XYZ file of C-alpha atoms in Angstrom:
244
model
C 0.008 -0.020 -0.034
C 1.459 3.380 -0.989
C 1.825 6.101 1.597
C 2.528 9.810 1.360
C 4.240 12.064 3.858
C 6.552 11.183 6.780
C 7.163 7.448 7.232
C 8.587 5.057 9.774
C 10.620 2.051 8.605
C 9.536 -0.962 10.659
C 11.303 -4.326 10.536
C 9.196 -7.146 11.863
C 10.418 -10.630 12.938
C 8.106 -13.227 11.385
C 8.063 -16.863 12.170
C 6.449 -19.427 14.382
C 7.110 -22.426 16.699
C 9.634 -23.849 14.123
C 11.837 -20.915 14.738
C 12.519 -17.298 13.585
C 11.610 -16.825 9.982
C 12.339 -13.850 7.755
C 12.538 -10.234 8.769
C 10.011 -8.203 6.815
C 10.196 -4.520 6.420
C 7.217 -2.002 6.175
C 6.824 1.641 5.521
C 4.272 3.048 7.971
C 2.812 6.582 7.970
C 4.163 8.673 10.857
C 2.016 11.078 12.925
C 2.008 12.596 16.313
C 1.485 10.739 19.508
C 1.724 7.453 17.595
C 2.432 4.427 19.686
C 4.285 1.241 18.617
C 1.010 -0.674 18.945
C -0.520 1.794 16.492
C 2.201 0.978 14.054
C 1.698 -2.768 14.395
C -2.039 -2.367 14.002
C -1.622 -0.229 10.863
C 0.561 -2.989 9.303
C -1.986 -5.634 10.104
C -4.890 -3.560 8.796
C -3.367 -1.954 5.824
C -0.271 -3.853 4.649
C -0.278 -7.490 5.692
C -3.445 -9.034 7.369
C -1.499 -12.231 8.245
C 0.694 -10.485 10.789
C -0.045 -11.945 14.200
C 0.220 -10.034 17.456
C -1.593 -9.742 20.788
C -3.250 -6.807 22.556
C -6.419 -6.090 24.558
C -6.825 -2.970 26.590
C -4.513 -0.420 24.750
C -4.127 1.664 27.948
C -1.461 -0.177 29.981
C -3.744 -2.292 32.087
C -3.375 -5.794 30.607
C 0.194 -6.055 29.399
C -0.667 -8.354 26.574
C 0.803 -6.160 23.876
C 4.357 -6.541 25.197
C 7.082 -7.294 22.649
C 10.767 -6.528 21.989
C 11.166 -3.030 20.494
C 14.736 -2.473 19.261
C 15.807 -5.427 21.457
C 14.070 -3.988 24.666
C 10.920 -5.528 26.135
C 8.126 -2.940 26.311
C 4.376 -2.428 26.447
C 3.789 -1.238 22.892
C 0.527 0.565 23.779
C 2.395 2.968 26.126
C 5.534 3.327 24.080
C 5.613 6.340 21.723
C 7.249 5.831 18.424
C 9.145 9.108 18.871
C 10.897 7.757 21.918
C 12.275 4.671 20.251
C 13.045 5.528 16.665
C 16.648 5.089 15.589
C 17.364 7.016 12.421
C 13.703 6.861 11.504
C 13.445 3.075 11.971
C 12.648 0.433 14.544
C 12.658 -3.357 14.804
C 9.970 -5.453 16.460
C 10.170 -9.052 17.610
C 8.276 -11.361 20.124
C 9.124 -11.358 23.722
C 12.513 -13.006 24.429
C 12.864 -16.330 26.277
C 9.266 -17.560 25.323
C 8.127 -19.880 22.630
C 6.625 -18.108 19.656
C 3.031 -18.887 18.563
C 3.405 -16.783 15.433
C 5.208 -13.572 14.532
C 4.888 -11.171 17.463
C 2.689 -13.397 19.658
C 4.672 -15.300 22.365
C 3.297 -18.425 24.093
C 2.913 -17.438 27.772
C 2.377 -20.934 29.092
C 5.959 -21.443 30.322
C 5.820 -18.091 32.103
C 2.633 -19.076 34.097
C 3.878 -22.564 34.652
C 6.700 -21.106 36.623
C 4.330 -19.151 38.813
C 2.895 -22.517 39.821
C 6.319 -24.045 40.331
C 7.140 -21.156 42.644
C 4.005 -21.747 44.673
C 3.118 -18.140 43.666
C -0.623 -18.776 44.258
C -2.647 -18.052 47.317
C -2.962 -20.898 49.886
C -6.107 -20.031 51.842
C -6.371 -20.327 55.662
C -10.133 -19.641 55.734
C -13.207 -20.418 53.731
C -15.791 -18.089 52.170
C -18.017 -18.805 55.191
C -15.448 -17.391 57.633
C -15.405 -13.734 58.693
C -12.986 -11.619 56.785
C -9.838 -11.194 58.917
C -8.791 -7.591 59.479
C -5.498 -6.508 57.802
C -3.479 -3.565 59.085
C -2.286 -1.880 55.847
C 0.648 -0.249 57.784
C 2.039 -3.498 59.229
C 5.598 -4.013 57.979
C 4.803 -7.403 56.273
C 1.689 -5.922 54.675
C 3.668 -2.942 53.229
C 6.227 -5.416 51.847
C 3.460 -7.534 50.305
C 1.651 -4.621 48.887
C 4.750 -3.472 47.009
C 4.429 -6.169 44.471
C 0.667 -6.566 44.008
C 0.538 -4.331 40.969
C 2.143 -6.905 38.756
C -0.146 -7.617 35.754
C 1.886 -10.681 34.450
C 3.029 -8.924 31.194
C 6.436 -10.899 31.252
C 8.530 -7.712 30.369
C 10.739 -8.516 33.421
C 11.023 -12.186 32.284
C 12.070 -11.140 28.822
C 14.509 -8.649 30.187
C 16.276 -11.115 32.440
C 19.569 -12.540 31.269
C 19.406 -15.387 33.798
C 16.025 -16.581 32.274
C 17.708 -16.398 28.853
C 20.552 -18.611 29.866
C 18.859 -20.870 32.459
C 15.617 -22.461 31.285
C 14.976 -23.795 34.833
C 15.089 -20.310 36.460
C 11.644 -19.375 37.777
C 12.009 -15.754 36.760
C 11.511 -12.401 38.475
C 7.667 -12.226 38.140
C 7.035 -15.681 39.725
C 9.547 -15.015 42.488
C 8.147 -11.500 43.292
C 4.707 -13.039 43.523
C 6.074 -15.704 45.843
C 7.602 -13.000 48.024
C 4.346 -11.085 48.123
C 2.412 -14.207 49.383
C 5.215 -15.087 51.877
C 4.557 -11.713 53.413
C 0.739 -12.111 53.383
C -0.642 -13.043 56.757
C -3.507 -14.719 55.018
C -1.454 -17.201 53.230
C -1.041 -20.521 54.837
C 1.897 -22.061 53.109
C 4.994 -19.891 53.870
C 7.125 -23.007 54.326
C 5.972 -24.479 50.992
C 6.814 -21.163 49.241
C 10.426 -21.098 50.610
C 10.754 -24.772 49.666
C 9.653 -23.997 46.033
C 11.780 -20.912 45.540
C 14.960 -22.398 46.956
C 14.848 -25.514 44.729
C 16.244 -25.918 41.259
C 16.079 -22.581 39.340
C 15.065 -20.643 42.546
C 16.036 -17.279 43.966
C 19.680 -18.320 44.455
C 20.027 -18.430 40.609
C 19.461 -14.617 40.365
C 22.610 -12.793 39.503
C 21.238 -9.494 40.826
C 21.743 -7.650 37.546
C 18.488 -5.735 38.025
C 17.148 -5.714 34.542
C 13.727 -6.868 35.898
C 13.448 -3.769 38.093
C 14.964 -1.444 35.368
C 12.325 -2.452 32.757
C 9.249 -2.987 34.667
C 6.621 -0.747 33.159
C 4.694 -0.533 36.532
C 7.784 0.602 38.423
C 7.871 -2.521 40.605
C 11.115 -3.978 42.149
C 11.461 -7.714 41.579
C 15.132 -7.530 42.370
C 14.436 -6.511 45.956
C 11.740 -9.218 46.264
C 14.207 -11.857 45.181
C 16.726 -10.518 47.628
C 14.048 -10.808 50.338
C 13.490 -14.534 49.426
C 17.234 -15.111 49.789
C 17.326 -13.455 53.132
C 14.279 -15.439 54.276
C 15.824 -18.754 53.174
C 19.046 -17.915 54.975
C 17.112 -17.070 58.225
C 15.147 -20.314 57.950
C 18.357 -22.299 57.450
C 19.754 -20.899 60.694
C 16.408 -21.478 62.510
C 15.653 -17.780 62.848
C 12.787 -17.305 60.360
C 9.254 -18.450 59.597
C 8.431 -21.367 57.415
């Protein structure tokens, strides 16, 4: 499709489960306040309807539009083209360290499987028939737990992590941060099981403390500190000085 006026040169990684295919280049009309997701949508709607990608909310609430932009994991709905252009061009690829369904759509199953492996799911201590236990929002453990609850499972930190890229067994920063949140939640009934899970193969000790997870989290969360907290908790338990 022919275009007039300013353009953005966009190189898109195509391919599927069999591995990366060709890189395809598109010329996309440029305009003010344009996001990377706008660019991808224009390509799919006007240039190549076979291009596969994922998105939902378009306002930074779901995280499903995350992909690699010039080698950096980003939410494409909140990334303005003007901030990432390099000599009038940019390159798009699916999230790193995850299998590819097709083109820019990554398979999230391994990411969520690691949440389960990290016991990063609530272990209830009461039923729906029991009264709701009061929670002091200013209690130190509650403050620690609350610091990580805004994670929306976008896997940006997972794609940013070099340890994940080089160690397929590593649980990853999102799963470990969630485990730390639950470990500090007084309503969770499996603190020992959480520590067992996160200190096994691929657990928190595998983290090299490089901090890419914290640096690239679009919600400003700090998985690196959460992982450090798990390491400290595991050490305290080893010496008989901690819970779990």
